[in-house]
Coordinates of C-alpha atoms in Angstrom, one line a residue:
X1 CA 114.3 119.1 108.1
X2 CA 112.6 122.1 106.5
X3 CA 109.2 121.4 105.1
X4 CA 108.3 123.3 101.9
X5 CA 104.7 122.2 101.6
X6 CA 102.3 119.5 102.7
X7 CA 99.6 118.0 100.4
X8 CA 96.6 116.0 101.7
X9 CA 94.7 113.9 99.2
X10 CA 91.3 112.3 100.1
X11 CA 90.6 109.1 98.2
X12 CA 87.8 106.5 98.4
X13 CA 88.4 103.0 97.2
X14 CA 86.2 99.9 96.9
X15 CA 87.3 96.8 98.8
X16 CA 87.6 93.5 96.8
X17 CA 84.9 92.1 99.1
X18 CA 83.0 93.4 102.1
X19 CA 84.9 93.1 105.4
X20 CA 82.7 92.4 108.5
X21 CA 83.6 92.7 112.1
X22 CA 81.5 92.8 115.4
X23 CA 81.0 96.5 114.8
X24 CA 79.9 96.6 111.2
X25 CA 80.6 95.8 107.6
X26 CA 82.8 97.9 105.2
X27 CA 82.3 97.9 101.4
X28 CA 84.8 100.7 100.7
X29 CA 87.3 102.8 102.5
X30 CA 88.1 106.4 102.3
X31 CA 91.4 107.6 103.6
X32 CA 93.9 110.4 103.4
X33 CA 97.3 110.4 101.7
X34 CA 99.9 112.7 103.2
X35 CA 102.8 114.1 101.1
X36 CA 105.4 116.3 102.7
X37 CA 107.8 118.1 100.3
X38 CA 111.3 119.1 101.3
X39 CA 113.7 120.0 98.5
X40 CA 113.9 117.1 96.1
X41 CA 112.3 114.6 98.5
X42 CA 108.7 113.7 99.3
X43 CA 107.6 111.8 102.3
X44 CA 104.5 109.7 102.2
X45 CA 102.0 109.0 105.0
X46 CA 98.5 107.5 105.3
X47 CA 95.6 107.9 107.6
X48 CA 94.2 104.6 108.8
X49 CA 91.0 105.9 110.4
X50 CA 87.7 104.3 109.4
X51 CA 84.8 106.2 107.9
X52 CA 82.7 105.8 111.1
X53 CA 83.7 106.1 114.8
X54 CA 83.3 102.3 115.5
X55 CA 86.9 101.0 116.0
X56 CA 87.9 104.3 117.7
X57 CA 86.5 107.8 118.1
X58 CA 88.5 109.0 115.1
X59 CA 87.1 109.0 111.5
X60 CA 88.5 110.2 108.2
X61 CA 86.6 113.4 108.8
X62 CA 88.0 114.1 112.2
X63 CA 91.6 113.3 111.0
X64 CA 91.1 115.8 108.2
X65 CA 89.9 118.5 110.6
X66 CA 92.8 117.9 113.1
X67 CA 95.4 118.0 110.3
X68 CA 93.9 121.2 108.9
X69 CA 93.3 123.1 112.1
X70 CA 96.0 122.0 114.5
X71 CA 98.6 119.4 113.4
X72 CA 99.8 120.7 110.1
X73 CA 100.2 124.3 111.4
X74 CA 102.2 122.9 114.4
X75 CA 104.4 120.9 112.1
X76 CA 105.1 123.8 109.8
X77 CA 105.9 126.1 112.7
X78 CA 109.6 125.3 112.7
X79 CA 112.2 122.8 111.5
X80 CA 112.7 119.5 113.2
X81 CA 115.9 117.5 113.4
X82 CA 114.5 114.0 113.8
X83 CA 111.0 112.3 113.4
X84 CA 111.0 111.5 117.1
X85 CA 110.5 115.3 117.6
X86 CA 107.1 115.1 115.9
X87 CA 105.4 113.4 118.8
X88 CA 106.9 115.8 121.2
X89 CA 105.6 118.7 119.2
X90 CA 102.1 117.2 119.1
X91 CA 102.1 116.3 122.8
X92 CA 99.9 119.3 123.8
X93 CA 97.1 117.8 121.6
X94 CA 95.1 115.1 123.4
X95 CA 94.7 111.8 121.6
X96 CA 93.7 112.0 117.9
X97 CA 96.4 109.4 117.4
X98 CA 95.5 108.4 113.9
X99 CA 95.8 112.0 112.7
X100 CA 99.1 112.4 114.4
X101 CA 100.4 109.1 113.0
X102 CA 99.4 110.0 109.4
X103 CA 101.6 113.1 109.5
X104 CA 104.4 111.6 111.5
X105 CA 104.6 108.6 109.1
X106 CA 105.3 111.0 106.2
X107 CA 108.0 112.7 108.3
X108 CA 109.7 109.3 109.0
X109 CA 109.6 108.5 105.2
X110 CA 111.0 111.9 104.4
X111 CA 113.7 111.5 107.0
X112 CA 114.7 108.1 105.6
X113 CA 114.9 109.4 102.1
X114 CA 117.1 112.3 103.1
X115 CA 119.4 109.9 104.9
X116 CA 119.5 107.7 101.9
X117 CA 118.3 104.6 103.8
X118 CA 115.2 102.4 104.1
X119 CA 112.4 103.2 106.6
X120 CA 113.1 99.8 108.1
X121 CA 116.8 100.7 108.7
X122 CA 115.8 104.1 110.1
X123 CA 113.6 102.4 112.7
X124 CA 116.2 99.9 113.7
X125 CA 114.7 96.9 111.8
X126 CA 116.8 93.7 111.6
X127 CA 114.8 91.5 109.2
X128 CA 115.1 91.2 105.5
X129 CA 111.7 89.4 105.3
X130 CA 108.6 89.2 107.6
X131 CA 106.0 86.5 108.3
X132 CA 102.5 87.6 107.4
X133 CA 99.0 86.5 108.4
X134 CA 95.5 87.2 107.2
X135 CA 92.4 88.6 108.8
X136 CA 89.1 87.1 107.8
X137 CA 85.9 89.0 108.5
X138 CA 82.6 87.3 109.4
X139 CA 81.1 85.2 106.6
X140 CA 77.5 84.5 105.7
X141 CA 78.0 80.8 106.1
X142 CA 80.6 78.6 107.8
X143 CA 81.3 76.9 104.5
X144 CA 82.3 80.2 103.0
X145 CA 84.6 80.8 106.0
X146 CA 86.2 77.3 105.6
X147 CA 86.7 78.0 101.9
X148 CA 88.6 81.2 102.7
X149 CA 90.7 79.6 105.4
X150 CA 91.6 76.8 102.9
X151 CA 92.6 79.4 100.3
X152 CA 94.8 81.4 102.6
X153 CA 96.5 78.4 104.1
X154 CA 97.3 77.3 100.5
X155 CA 98.9 80.7 100.0
X156 CA 101.1 80.1 103.0
X157 CA 99.9 82.7 105.4
X158 CA 101.5 82.1 108.8
X159 CA 98.5 83.1 110.9
X160 CA 94.7 82.9 110.4
X161 CA 92.7 85.5 112.3
X162 CA 88.9 85.1 112.4
X163 CA 86.6 87.8 113.6
X164 CA 84.1 86.7 116.2
X165 CA 81.2 87.9 118.3
X166 CA 78.6 86.3 120.6
X167 CA 76.7 83.8 118.4
X168 CA 79.5 83.7 115.9
X169 CA 82.4 82.2 117.8
X170 CA 82.5 78.5 119.0
X171 CA 80.8 77.0 116.0
X172 CA 83.0 78.5 113.2
X173 CA 86.2 78.1 115.3
X174 CA 85.4 74.5 116.1
X175 CA 84.7 73.8 112.4
X176 CA 88.0 75.3 111.4
X177 CA 89.8 73.0 113.9
X178 CA 87.9 69.9 112.8
X179 CA 88.6 70.7 109.2
X180 CA 92.2 71.8 109.3
X181 CA 93.5 70.4 112.6
X182 CA 95.1 71.9 115.6
X183 CA 98.5 72.7 114.0
X184 CA 97.4 75.7 112.0
X185 CA 98.1 79.0 113.6
X186 CA 94.6 80.2 114.5
X187 CA 93.4 83.2 116.5
X188 CA 90.1 85.0 117.2
X189 CA 89.5 88.7 117.2
X190 CA 86.4 89.9 119.2
X191 CA 86.8 93.7 118.8
X192 CA 85.4 94.2 122.3
X193 CA 82.2 92.2 121.7
X194 CA 82.1 90.4 125.1
X195 CA 81.8 91.3 128.8
X196 CA 82.8 89.5 132.0
X197 CA 79.2 88.1 132.0
X198 CA 80.4 86.0 129.0
X199 CA 83.4 84.5 130.9
X200 CA 82.1 80.9 130.8
X201 CA 81.4 81.2 127.1
X202 CA 84.9 82.5 126.5
X203 CA 86.5 79.8 128.6
X204 CA 84.8 77.2 126.2
X205 CA 87.4 78.4 123.6
X206 CA 90.3 77.1 125.7
X207 CA 90.1 73.6 124.3
X208 CA 90.5 75.0 120.8
X209 CA 94.1 76.0 121.6
X210 CA 94.0 79.3 119.9
X211 CA 97.2 81.4 119.6
X212 CA 95.2 84.2 121.3
X213 CA 91.9 85.9 121.7
X214 CA 92.2 89.5 120.7
X215 CA 90.4 92.3 122.7
X216 CA 87.5 90.3 124.0
X217 CA 86.3 93.0 126.4
X218 CA 85.7 96.7 126.3
X219 CA 87.7 98.9 123.9
X220 CA 89.0 101.0 126.8
X221 CA 89.5 98.3 129.4
X222 CA 92.6 96.8 131.0
X223 CA 91.1 96.0 134.4
X224 CA 88.5 93.4 133.4
X225 CA 90.9 91.9 131.0
X226 CA 93.2 91.1 133.9
X227 CA 90.4 89.2 135.6
X228 CA 89.6 87.3 132.4
X229 CA 93.2 86.5 131.6
X230 CA 93.6 84.9 135.1
X231 CA 90.7 82.5 134.2
X232 CA 91.9 81.7 130.7
X233 CA 94.6 79.3 129.5
X234 CA 94.4 81.1 126.1
X235 CA 96.5 84.2 125.9
X236 CA 94.7 87.5 125.6
X237 CA 96.0 90.0 123.1
X238 CA 95.2 93.7 123.6
X239 CA 94.5 96.0 120.7
X240 CA 92.0 98.8 121.2
X241 CA 93.0 99.3 124.9
X242 CA 96.6 100.2 124.1
X243 CA 97.2 103.8 122.9
X244 CA 100.6 104.5 124.4
X245 CA 103.6 102.9 126.0
X246 CA 102.1 103.9 129.4
X247 CA 98.9 101.9 128.5
X248 CA 101.1 98.9 127.6
X249 CA 103.1 99.2 130.8
X250 CA 100.0 99.2 133.0
X251 CA 98.4 96.3 131.1
X252 CA 101.6 94.2 131.5
X253 CA 101.9 95.0 135.2
X254 CA 98.2 94.1 135.8
X255 CA 98.5 90.8 133.9
X256 CA 95.8 92.0 131.5
X257 CA 97.4 90.3 128.4
X258 CA 100.2 88.1 127.3
X259 CA 100.5 89.5 123.8
X260 CA 100.1 93.1 122.4
X261 CA 99.0 94.1 118.9
X262 CA 100.8 97.3 117.8
X263 CA 99.0 99.4 115.3
X264 CA 100.9 102.5 114.2
X265 CA 97.8 104.6 113.8
X266 CA 96.2 103.6 117.1
X267 CA 99.3 104.5 119.2
X268 CA 100.0 107.8 117.4
X269 CA 102.9 106.9 115.1
X270 CA 106.1 105.0 114.6
X271 CA 108.0 106.6 117.5
X272 CA 105.4 105.4 120.0
X273 CA 105.2 102.1 118.3
X274 CA 108.9 101.6 118.8
X275 CA 108.6 102.5 122.5
X276 CA 105.9 99.9 123.0
X277 CA 108.0 97.3 121.1
X278 CA 111.0 98.1 123.3
X279 CA 108.9 97.8 126.5
X280 CA 107.4 94.5 125.4
X281 CA 110.9 93.2 124.5
X282 CA 112.1 94.0 128.0
X283 CA 109.1 92.2 129.5
X284 CA 109.1 89.1 127.3
X285 CA 105.7 90.1 125.7
X286 CA 105.5 89.1 122.0
X287 CA 104.1 91.7 119.7
X288 CA 102.7 91.8 116.2
X289 CA 101.4 94.4 113.8
X290 CA 97.7 94.7 113.2
X291 CA 96.0 95.9 110.1
X292 CA 93.4 98.7 109.5
X293 CA 92.5 97.9 105.8
X294 CA 95.4 100.1 104.8
X295 CA 96.3 101.3 101.3
X296 CA 99.8 100.7 100.0
X297 CA 101.5 103.5 102.0
X298 CA 100.1 102.4 105.3
X299 CA 100.9 98.8 104.4
X300 CA 104.6 99.8 103.6
X301 CA 104.9 101.5 107.1
X302 CA 103.5 98.2 108.7
X303 CA 106.2 96.2 106.9
X304 CA 108.9 98.5 108.1
X305 CA 107.9 98.4 111.8
X306 CA 107.4 94.6 111.6
X307 CA 111.1 94.3 110.8
X308 CA 112.0 95.1 114.4
X309 CA 113.2 92.2 116.5
X310 CA 110.3 91.5 118.9
X311 CA 107.6 91.3 116.2
X312 CA 107.7 87.5 116.5
X313 CA 104.1 86.8 115.5
X314 CA 102.9 87.1 111.9
X315 CA 101.0 90.4 111.5
X316 CA 97.9 91.3 109.4
X317 CA 99.9 92.9 106.5
X318 CA 98.6 90.7 103.7
X319 CA 99.2 91.3 100.0
X320 CA 97.5 94.3 98.3
X321 CA 95.3 92.0 96.3
X322 CA 93.7 90.8 99.5
X323 CA 91.8 94.0 99.8
X324 CA 92.2 96.1 96.6
X325 CA 91.7 95.5 92.9
X326 CA 94.4 98.1 92.4
X327 CA 96.6 99.7 95.1
X328 CA 98.0 103.2 95.4
X329 CA 101.7 102.1 95.2
X330 CA 104.0 100.5 92.7
X331 CA 104.9 97.8 92.8
X332 CA 102.0 96.5 94.8
X333 CA 102.6 94.5 98.0
X334 CA 103.0 90.8 97.3
X335 CA 104.2 87.7 99.0
X336 CA 107.8 87.0 98.1
X337 CA 107.4 83.3 99.1
X338 CA 104.4 81.6 100.7
X339 CA 103.6 83.5 104.0
X340 CA 106.4 85.9 103.7
X341 CA 107.1 89.4 102.4
X342 CA 110.4 91.0 101.6
X343 CA 111.3 94.2 103.6
X344 CA 112.1 96.9 101.0
X345 CA 115.7 98.0 100.9
X346 CA 115.2 101.1 98.8
X347 CA 115.1 104.5 100.4
X348 CA 112.1 105.4 102.5
X349 CA 109.1 103.1 102.3
X350 CA 110.6 101.5 99.2
X351 CA 107.6 102.1 96.9
X352 CA 106.5 104.7 94.4
X353 CA 103.0 106.1 94.3
X354 CA 100.6 104.9 91.5
X355 CA 99.2 108.3 90.6
X356 CA 96.9 106.9 88.0
X357 CA 95.1 104.9 90.7
X358 CA 95.1 107.8 93.1
X359 CA 93.6 110.1 90.6
X360 CA 90.9 107.6 89.7
X361 CA 89.6 107.5 93.3
X362 CA 90.6 111.1 94.3
X363 CA 87.9 113.2 96.1
X364 CA 89.8 116.3 97.2
X365 CA 93.3 117.8 97.5
X366 CA 94.5 120.4 100.0
X367 CA 97.9 122.1 99.8
X368 CA 99.6 123.8 102.8
X369 CA 102.5 126.0 101.9
X370 CA 105.2 126.9 104.4

C-alpha cells in the first residue's frame, strides 16, 4: 500500500452525561481522527487516549506529539504490504500504544477497503452479530445507579459493568443483586483502586457471584493479582496490566487472572489484539473488548475485533447514543436486537464519516503529504 497523505483531525465532544471512575470524572472527550489517503480509498482510525494521564500515561496531547514527530514519518517512509507490518515498523518506539493503534487502525481500514472486504473479515471474524454490554460510572446515589441498571437491562444489554472503589463497592453491588437478582450478568471494575491490604474487603464480594472483578490492583501489576486470584472465587479480569501478548502470557502462566479485557488502543493495535486473542484461545481464557468512550470510528473497530471467535463475553461497545448526542459516523451504532449489534458487512469499518458533526466539534487539522 502506498500512502498519499495522512490527515489528523482533533475534535472535542461533550458526553451525554458525566462518566465517573475511581480516577476521575469526564464531562467531554477530545480525541484524534486519523485519515489515510491512498488512491481512491481512505482509511479511518481513532485515538482512544483520555485527556489526562489517569488511565494510562498517554493523553490526546502525547498521541498527537508521537504521531507528528515519530509515527507518521515512519509510516510514510515506505510502502507496506499488510497492516501486520505496521507494528513491526513501529517496534523501535517504546510503548505509546494508543498512538500506534490510532494509526494502525486506519491502515487496517484502508487495507480492507482495498481488498473489497469488511474489517471483520480481514481480521478473521466469524460472527454476524455480537453481544454487547454497558459500563456504568459511579453515581451520586444508589437509587440513580439502580435506575440506570433497570434501564439498560430493559434495553437487553448482556452485561452490566459497574465502576467501584473503596467506599463505593459492597453497598451498590449488593443493592443491585437484591433488586434484580443473581441471574443478571453483573461485574465490577475497580480501575486499580485497591491493594492487597484490601484483600478481606474484596473477598466479601465473592457471595455476590459477580462475573468478574476487573483490575482490582495496581495498573502495572500481575504479581499481586496472582496472590489475590488464589484467594478469590470470583474471576479476576486484567485490563490496564496487559499491554502485549507477552504480558498476557505471563499473567496466564502466573494465574493472575481468569479473563482478559482486550482494548485495541491499550495493546497497540489490531494486530497485537489478534495475537492476545489467539493466545487466550489456546489457553482457554475468555476475552472481551473493553471501551474507552470511543467515537464512532473506534466503536466500529471494536465491533470488528469482537467478531473473532474467543470474544465470548459481551464487551463494552454500547450504542452511540449511550455516550453521544450525535456521533461522528453514519449510520450511528445501534442495537440490532436487544443486547446485540450487527457486524457490518460493507467494506472496511462499514460506516461513513458524518463530516457535519466532525466540523461542529473540530479544533485543529494537520495534513502530512507523502
